[in-house]
Tab-separated table of C-alpha atoms in Angstrom:
chain	number	residue	atom	x	y	z
A	200	GLN	CA	-30.242	33.130	15.167
A	201	LEU	CA	-30.219	35.445	12.175
A	202	GLU	CA	-26.498	36.070	12.639
A	203	SER	CA	-25.728	32.372	12.942
A	204	SER	CA	-27.820	31.656	9.856
A	205	LEU	CA	-25.963	34.250	7.838
A	206	ASN	CA	-22.489	33.015	8.776
A	207	GLY	CA	-23.381	29.353	8.292
A	208	THR	CA	-22.877	28.169	11.849
A	209	PHE	CA	-26.589	27.424	12.337
A	210	MET	CA	-26.635	24.766	9.623
A	211	GLU	CA	-23.342	23.305	10.831
A	212	ASN	CA	-24.661	23.027	14.378
A	213	PHE	CA	-27.998	21.651	13.173
A	214	GLU	CA	-26.283	18.979	11.100
A	215	SER	CA	-24.079	17.927	14.012
A	216	ALA	CA	-27.046	17.773	16.384
A	217	SER	CA	-29.233	15.868	13.947
A	218	LEU	CA	-26.532	13.270	13.417
A	219	ASP	CA	-26.399	12.648	17.161
A	220	GLN	CA	-30.161	12.578	17.653
A	221	PHE	CA	-31.390	10.844	14.489
A	222	PRO	CA	-32.361	7.391	15.821
A	223	PHE	CA	-31.986	5.490	12.539
A	224	ARG	CA	-28.731	7.084	11.378
A	225	ASP	CA	-26.699	3.842	11.428
A	226	LEU	CA	-29.479	1.934	9.679
A	227	MET	CA	-29.750	4.581	6.966
A	228	ARG	CA	-25.961	4.539	6.463
A	229	THR	CA	-26.096	0.770	6.035
A	230	ILE	CA	-28.973	0.954	3.544
A	231	LYS	CA	-27.103	3.595	1.557
A	232	ALA	CA	-23.906	1.540	1.537
A	233	VAL	CA	-25.647	-1.687	0.493
A	234	THR	CA	-27.570	0.139	-2.230
A	235	SER	CA	-24.427	1.811	-3.574
A	236	LEU	CA	-22.361	-1.369	-3.725
A	237	TYR	CA	-24.940	-3.966	-4.662
A	238	GLY	CA	-27.760	-1.926	-6.169
A	239	PHE	CA	-25.832	0.592	-8.257
A	240	GLN	CA	-22.751	-1.660	-8.584
A	241	GLN	CA	-20.376	1.035	-7.384
A	242	LEU	CA	-16.810	-0.117	-6.782
A	243	ASP	CA	-16.614	1.334	-3.277
A	244	ASN	CA	-18.498	3.032	-0.487
A	245	ASN	CA	-16.656	5.750	1.419
A	246	GLY	CA	-13.462	4.538	-0.260
A	247	ILE	CA	-13.957	0.992	1.089
A	248	THR	CA	-14.232	-1.971	-1.287
A	249	ILE	CA	-15.607	-5.405	-0.447
A	250	GLN	CA	-14.319	-8.562	-2.124
A	251	ASN	CA	-15.369	-11.988	-0.884
A	252	GLY	CA	-16.396	-10.455	2.418
A	253	ILE	CA	-13.007	-8.740	2.880
A	254	ALA	CA	-13.051	-4.972	3.329
A	255	SER	CA	-10.130	-2.859	2.172
A	256	GLN	CA	-9.496	0.812	1.528
A	257	ILE	CA	-8.556	2.195	-1.855
A	258	GLU	CA	-5.019	3.522	-1.438
A	259	TYR	CA	-4.387	5.823	-4.407
A	260	PRO	CA	-2.463	7.633	-5.757
A	261	LEU	CA	1.167	7.095	-4.809
A	262	ASN	CA	2.318	10.060	-2.739
A	263	GLN	CA	5.997	10.078	-3.684
A	264	SER	CA	6.725	13.157	-1.594
A	265	SER	CA	5.364	11.262	1.406
A	266	TYR	CA	7.744	8.364	0.775
A	267	GLU	CA	10.586	10.864	0.407
A	268	TYR	CA	9.651	12.514	3.703
A	269	ALA	CA	9.645	9.124	5.424
A	270	LEU	CA	13.087	8.456	3.961
A	271	SER	CA	14.315	11.775	5.334
A	272	ARG	CA	13.152	10.819	8.839
A	273	PHE	CA	14.797	7.395	8.559
A	274	SER	CA	18.013	8.994	7.286
A	275	TYR	CA	17.983	11.316	10.282
A	276	LEU	CA	17.737	8.319	12.598
A	277	TYR	CA	20.564	6.567	10.796
A	278	GLU	CA	22.888	9.571	10.671
A	279	THR	CA	22.190	10.594	14.273
A	280	TYR	CA	22.167	7.248	16.063
A	281	LEU	CA	22.937	4.250	13.874
A	282	GLN	CA	26.043	4.821	11.754
A	283	ASN	CA	28.038	2.388	13.891
A	284	ASN	CA	25.361	-0.317	13.811
A	285	LYS	CA	26.339	-2.902	11.211
A	286	ASP	CA	23.141	-4.921	10.989
A	287	ILE	CA	20.300	-2.672	9.793
A	288	TYR	CA	17.249	-3.992	7.967
A	289	VAL	CA	14.031	-2.657	6.467
A	290	SER	CA	10.801	-4.464	5.673
A	291	ILE	CA	7.572	-3.099	4.222
A	292	VAL	CA	4.086	-4.346	5.085
A	293	PRO	CA	1.770	-3.914	2.075
A	294	ASP	CA	-1.728	-2.662	2.768
A	295	LYS	CA	-4.701	-4.769	1.665
A	296	ASN	CA	-5.205	-2.759	-1.528
A	297	TYR	CA	-1.915	-4.275	-2.735
A	298	PHE	CA	-3.769	-7.588	-3.043
A	299	THR	CA	-7.371	-6.631	-3.778
A	300	SER	CA	-6.533	-4.250	-6.627
A	301	GLN	CA	-4.887	-7.085	-8.573
A	302	ASN	CA	-8.273	-8.692	-9.205
A	303	SER	CA	-10.554	-5.678	-9.458
A	304	LEU	CA	-11.141	-2.440	-11.300
A	305	THR	CA	-10.277	-0.299	-8.298
A	306	PRO	CA	-7.314	2.068	-8.755
A	307	SER	CA	-3.952	1.151	-7.314
A	308	TYR	CA	-0.534	2.743	-7.345
A	309	ASP	CA	2.701	1.027	-8.357
A	310	TYR	CA	3.730	-0.736	-5.155
A	311	GLN	CA	6.866	-2.195	-6.703
A	312	TYR	CA	8.049	1.308	-7.506
A	313	ALA	CA	7.272	2.334	-3.935
A	314	PHE	CA	9.316	-0.591	-2.591
A	315	HIS	CA	12.129	0.460	-4.916
A	316	LEU	CA	12.029	3.992	-3.499
A	317	LEU	CA	12.620	2.610	-0.013
A	318	GLU	CA	15.351	0.228	-1.066
A	319	GLU	CA	17.234	2.890	-3.014
A	320	GLY	CA	16.741	5.534	-0.350
A	321	MET	CA	17.923	3.267	2.466
A	322	ASP	CA	21.183	1.945	1.047
A	323	TYR	CA	22.414	1.585	4.629
A	324	ALA	CA	19.788	-1.128	5.274
A	325	LYS	CA	19.150	-4.584	3.830
A	326	MET	CA	15.673	-5.020	2.395
A	327	ILE	CA	13.734	-8.056	3.652
A	328	ASP	CA	10.926	-8.906	1.234
A	329	ILE	CA	7.804	-10.105	3.029
A	330	ALA	CA	5.144	-8.938	0.558
A	331	SER	CA	5.685	-12.030	-1.587
A	332	LEU	CA	4.942	-14.237	1.436
A	333	LEU	CA	1.597	-12.608	2.206
A	334	SER	CA	-1.905	-12.904	0.796
A	335	ILE	CA	-5.158	-11.081	1.471
A	336	GLU	CA	-6.266	-13.977	3.685
A	337	ASP	CA	-3.488	-13.068	6.129
A	338	TYR	CA	-5.355	-9.876	7.102
A	339	TYR	CA	-8.460	-9.350	9.186
A	340	LYS	CA	-11.562	-8.995	7.036
A	341	THR	CA	-12.807	-5.858	8.793
A	342	ASP	CA	-9.511	-4.204	9.704
A	343	THR	CA	-6.259	-2.878	8.262
A	344	HIS	CA	-4.012	-5.216	10.246
A	345	TRP	CA	-2.643	-8.684	9.625
A	346	LYS	CA	-3.549	-11.744	11.687
A	347	GLN	CA	-0.872	-12.950	14.057
A	348	GLU	CA	-1.645	-16.626	13.442
A	349	SER	CA	-0.611	-16.070	9.803
A	350	LEU	CA	2.735	-14.474	10.604
A	351	GLN	CA	4.984	-17.419	11.449
A	352	PRO	CA	6.402	-17.575	7.867
A	353	ILE	CA	7.059	-13.828	8.058
A	354	ALA	CA	8.844	-14.136	11.388
A	355	LEU	CA	10.953	-17.037	10.112
A	356	GLU	CA	11.969	-15.122	6.981
A	357	ILE	CA	12.951	-12.048	8.978
A	358	ALA	CA	14.863	-14.214	11.458
A	359	LYS	CA	16.657	-15.974	8.612
A	360	GLN	CA	17.708	-12.697	6.983
A	361	MET	CA	18.823	-11.270	10.331
A	362	ASN	CA	20.745	-14.436	11.265
A	363	ILE	CA	18.819	-15.276	14.411
A	364	SER	CA	17.441	-18.641	15.438
A	365	LEU	CA	13.759	-19.333	16.094
A	366	SER	CA	13.086	-22.913	17.107
A	367	THR	CA	10.337	-22.844	19.738
A	368	GLU	CA	6.845	-23.780	18.582
A	369	PHE	CA	3.768	-21.694	19.300
A	370	LYS	CA	0.373	-22.591	20.696
A	371	GLU	CA	-2.698	-20.982	19.122
A	372	LYS	CA	-5.328	-19.556	21.440
A	373	ASP	CA	-8.670	-18.080	20.408
A	374	LEU	CA	-10.204	-15.081	22.139
A	375	ASP	CA	-13.940	-15.170	22.632
A	376	VAL	CA	-14.342	-11.527	21.690
A	377	PRO	CA	-15.789	-10.286	18.369
A	378	PHE	CA	-13.402	-7.921	16.602
A	379	TYR	CA	-15.065	-5.187	14.559
A	380	GLY	CA	-12.168	-3.544	12.749
A	381	VAL	CA	-11.818	0.001	11.482
A	382	TYR	CA	-13.421	-0.806	8.110
A	383	TYR	CA	-16.596	-2.054	9.782
A	384	GLY	CA	-17.565	1.475	10.801
A	385	GLN	CA	-16.146	3.214	7.751
A	386	SER	CA	-17.925	0.982	5.246
A	387	ALA	CA	-21.298	1.118	7.056
A	388	LEU	CA	-21.888	-2.431	5.790
A	389	PRO	CA	-23.220	-5.366	7.862
A	390	LEU	CA	-19.884	-7.218	7.910
A	391	LYS	CA	-19.296	-10.238	10.109
A	392	PRO	CA	-16.802	-9.566	12.897
A	393	ASP	CA	-13.348	-11.131	12.909
A	394	ASN	CA	-11.994	-13.447	15.580
A	395	ILE	CA	-8.662	-12.811	17.278
A	396	THR	CA	-6.305	-15.769	17.537
A	397	TYR	CA	-2.927	-15.273	19.170
A	398	LEU	CA	0.281	-17.266	19.435
A	399	THR	CA	2.075	-17.989	22.672
A	400	ASN	CA	4.679	-20.187	24.313
A	401	GLU	CA	6.759	-20.272	27.477
A	402	ILE	CA	9.168	-17.614	26.218
A	403	ILE	CA	6.429	-15.156	25.259
A	404	GLU	CA	4.615	-15.697	28.556
A	405	SER	CA	7.784	-14.973	30.531
A	406	CYS	CA	8.617	-11.692	28.765
A	407	ILE	CA	8.388	-8.367	30.587
A	408	VAL	CA	7.077	-5.360	28.653
A	409	THR	CA	7.917	-1.891	29.980
A	410	ASN	CA	5.971	1.102	28.714
A	411	TYR	CA	8.075	4.252	29.132
A	412	GLU	CA	5.103	6.571	28.691
A	413	THR	CA	2.774	5.032	31.287
A	414	LYS	CA	5.557	3.583	33.490
A	415	GLU	CA	3.647	0.278	33.481
A	416	THR	CA	5.178	-3.180	33.419
A	417	LEU	CA	2.972	-5.706	31.672
A	418	GLY	CA	3.056	-8.867	29.611
A	419	ILE	CA	3.151	-9.095	25.830
A	420	TYR	CA	-0.610	-9.614	25.629
A	421	ASN	CA	-2.997	-7.313	27.491
A	422	GLN	CA	-6.394	-8.900	28.128
A	423	ALA	CA	-7.804	-5.604	29.426
A	424	LYS	CA	-7.511	-4.070	25.955
A	425	LEU	CA	-10.036	-6.545	24.550
A	426	ASN	CA	-12.787	-4.329	25.956
A	427	SER	CA	-11.353	-1.151	24.418
A	428	ILE	CA	-12.495	0.550	21.237
A	429	ASP	CA	-9.721	-1.273	19.349
A	430	PRO	CA	-9.195	-4.891	20.511
A	431	TYR	CA	-6.042	-5.056	18.331
A	432	GLU	CA	-4.432	-3.195	21.243
A	433	PHE	CA	-4.372	-6.614	22.917
A	434	TYR	CA	-0.971	-6.908	21.226
A	435	LEU	CA	1.660	-5.018	23.263
A	436	SER	CA	-1.098	-2.784	24.709
A	437	GLY	CA	-1.409	-0.751	21.516
A	438	ALA	CA	0.346	2.412	20.384
A	439	SER	CA	3.129	3.808	22.544
A	440	PRO	CA	6.211	5.963	21.872
A	441	ILE	CA	8.705	3.537	23.426
A	442	ILE	CA	8.424	0.085	24.958
A	443	THR	CA	10.985	-2.596	25.764
A	444	ILE	CA	10.494	-6.340	25.818
A	445	ASP	CA	12.887	-8.207	28.099
A	446	ASN	CA	13.276	-11.956	27.630
A	447	PRO	CA	14.466	-13.495	30.929
A	448	LEU	CA	14.827	-16.931	29.313
A	449	SER	CA	17.312	-15.714	26.711
A	450	THR	CA	20.699	-17.429	26.728
A	451	ILE	CA	22.339	-14.752	24.575
A	452	ASN	CA	23.001	-11.067	25.181
A	453	LYS	CA	21.643	-9.702	21.905
A	454	GLU	CA	19.354	-6.734	21.358
A	455	LEU	CA	17.026	-5.519	18.621
A	456	ILE	CA	15.802	-1.971	17.989
A	457	VAL	CA	12.603	-1.668	15.929
A	458	PHE	CA	11.310	1.539	14.386
A	459	ARG	CA	7.724	0.700	13.754
A	460	ASP	CA	4.024	1.327	13.348
A	461	SER	CA	1.125	-0.739	14.701
A	462	PHE	CA	1.751	-3.754	12.445
A	463	ALA	CA	4.811	-4.586	14.531
A	464	SER	CA	2.684	-5.122	17.641
A	465	SER	CA	1.564	-8.570	16.526
A	466	LEU	CA	4.750	-9.590	14.672
A	467	ILE	CA	7.535	-8.685	17.095
A	468	PRO	CA	6.334	-11.102	19.840
A	469	LEU	CA	7.202	-13.914	17.438
A	470	LEU	CA	10.850	-12.737	17.362
A	471	VAL	CA	11.478	-12.457	21.110
A	472	GLU	CA	13.165	-15.873	21.277
A	473	GLY	CA	16.133	-14.496	19.336
A	474	TYR	CA	16.894	-11.572	21.655
A	475	SER	CA	17.450	-10.706	25.290
A	476	ARG	CA	15.830	-7.287	24.770
A	477	ILE	CA	13.776	-5.656	22.037
A	478	THR	CA	13.164	-1.896	22.020
A	479	LEU	CA	10.232	-0.662	19.927
A	480	ILE	CA	10.175	3.014	18.949
A	481	ASP	CA	7.211	4.699	17.281
A	482	ILE	CA	8.211	8.117	15.942
A	483	ARG	CA	4.578	8.977	15.334
A	484	TYR	CA	4.434	9.678	19.064
A	485	ILE	CA	7.939	10.830	19.978
A	486	SER	CA	10.307	13.154	18.180
A	487	SER	CA	13.366	11.549	16.607
A	488	GLU	CA	15.488	14.132	18.406
A	489	TYR	CA	14.842	12.630	21.861
A	490	LEU	CA	16.031	9.046	21.487
A	491	ASP	CA	19.576	9.197	22.865
A	492	ASP	CA	18.706	7.212	25.981
A	493	PHE	CA	17.061	4.398	24.017
A	494	ILE	CA	19.538	3.752	21.186
A	495	THR	CA	22.674	2.921	23.092
A	496	LYS	CA	24.072	-0.364	21.812
A	497	GLU	CA	26.065	-0.282	18.594
A	498	SER	CA	25.938	-4.078	18.518
A	499	ALA	CA	22.128	-4.146	18.378
A	500	ASP	CA	20.279	-5.270	15.278
A	501	VAL	CA	18.022	-2.581	13.824
A	502	LEU	CA	14.777	-3.148	11.932
A	503	PHE	CA	12.628	-0.523	10.201
A	504	LEU	CA	9.162	-2.100	9.882
A	505	TYR	CA	6.484	0.098	8.309
A	506	SER	CA	3.252	-0.376	6.412
A	507	THR	CA	2.559	1.295	3.089
A	508	LEU	CA	-0.379	3.024	4.805
A	509	ILE	CA	2.071	5.036	6.912
A	510	LEU	CA	4.647	5.486	4.168
A	511	ASN	CA	2.038	6.952	1.842
A	512	SER	CA	0.851	9.337	4.606
A	513	SER	CA	4.082	9.915	6.463
A	514	ALA	CA	3.436	13.416	7.813
A	515	VAL	CA	2.697	11.697	11.140
A	516	LEU	CA	6.386	10.752	11.525
A	517	LYS	CA	8.352	13.110	13.743
């Protein structure tokens, strides 16, 4: 014990054990968070701000080297696999701080400059602006992600810019499962859970999703994931290196390749009508060097769809 006390491991182990065994830990965290925000009028708790019941994370400062690293990975993909693809697009999903910082004193980096970095650094791709079509209400209150029921205008704009037709209407369905997003735990505040509403139609319900990591064949929506730690994995079963979506009702032989993060999981199902197959590749989980078997059609459309959260912390891209 003396040795562990001298080298500091005793206190580290004691702290870890006390956190696990302290019966009122969550309550005390909540009291601290409420006191900090509403008692002492602090702007954030644990980097999380609350405005009108909407939780968001302060994303600051701009990490330009991170954007440049992301551009280097995208350039590698283009130079290695895509130089003969004519129709390449890029679209950026702004994080919630893009909206909340406009009406608060919380720090914020220059998002327009960040968008410019991507547009200038990807001169081989056409930029599709979706930030101007979004508002803070289009995101879950307790989570980083956007709500699928708000994404029809986004899907239509992307389809318009990519010259594909979307004409089938969607039906909204509510899931009777409370969704406590990532900010619920991080903020330690008594936030009300979100509800998950999803969009479907005959085309979506007929699609076949193949997961190349698990070798599973599923549908676009995975009800089993609603009982997981992250119910957002309901969309396309969550994170995966490579999945394909085959549309058996398609009347055209047209494919789309999407380099993406998790925001694509709820958006891409709204684009399946325009393609016979969509391949989604997440280079957070597979090296860019091992994609030869999945990028085969030079006639395929290509979309880079990434959130500013990933672009500003892009070391996860391989």
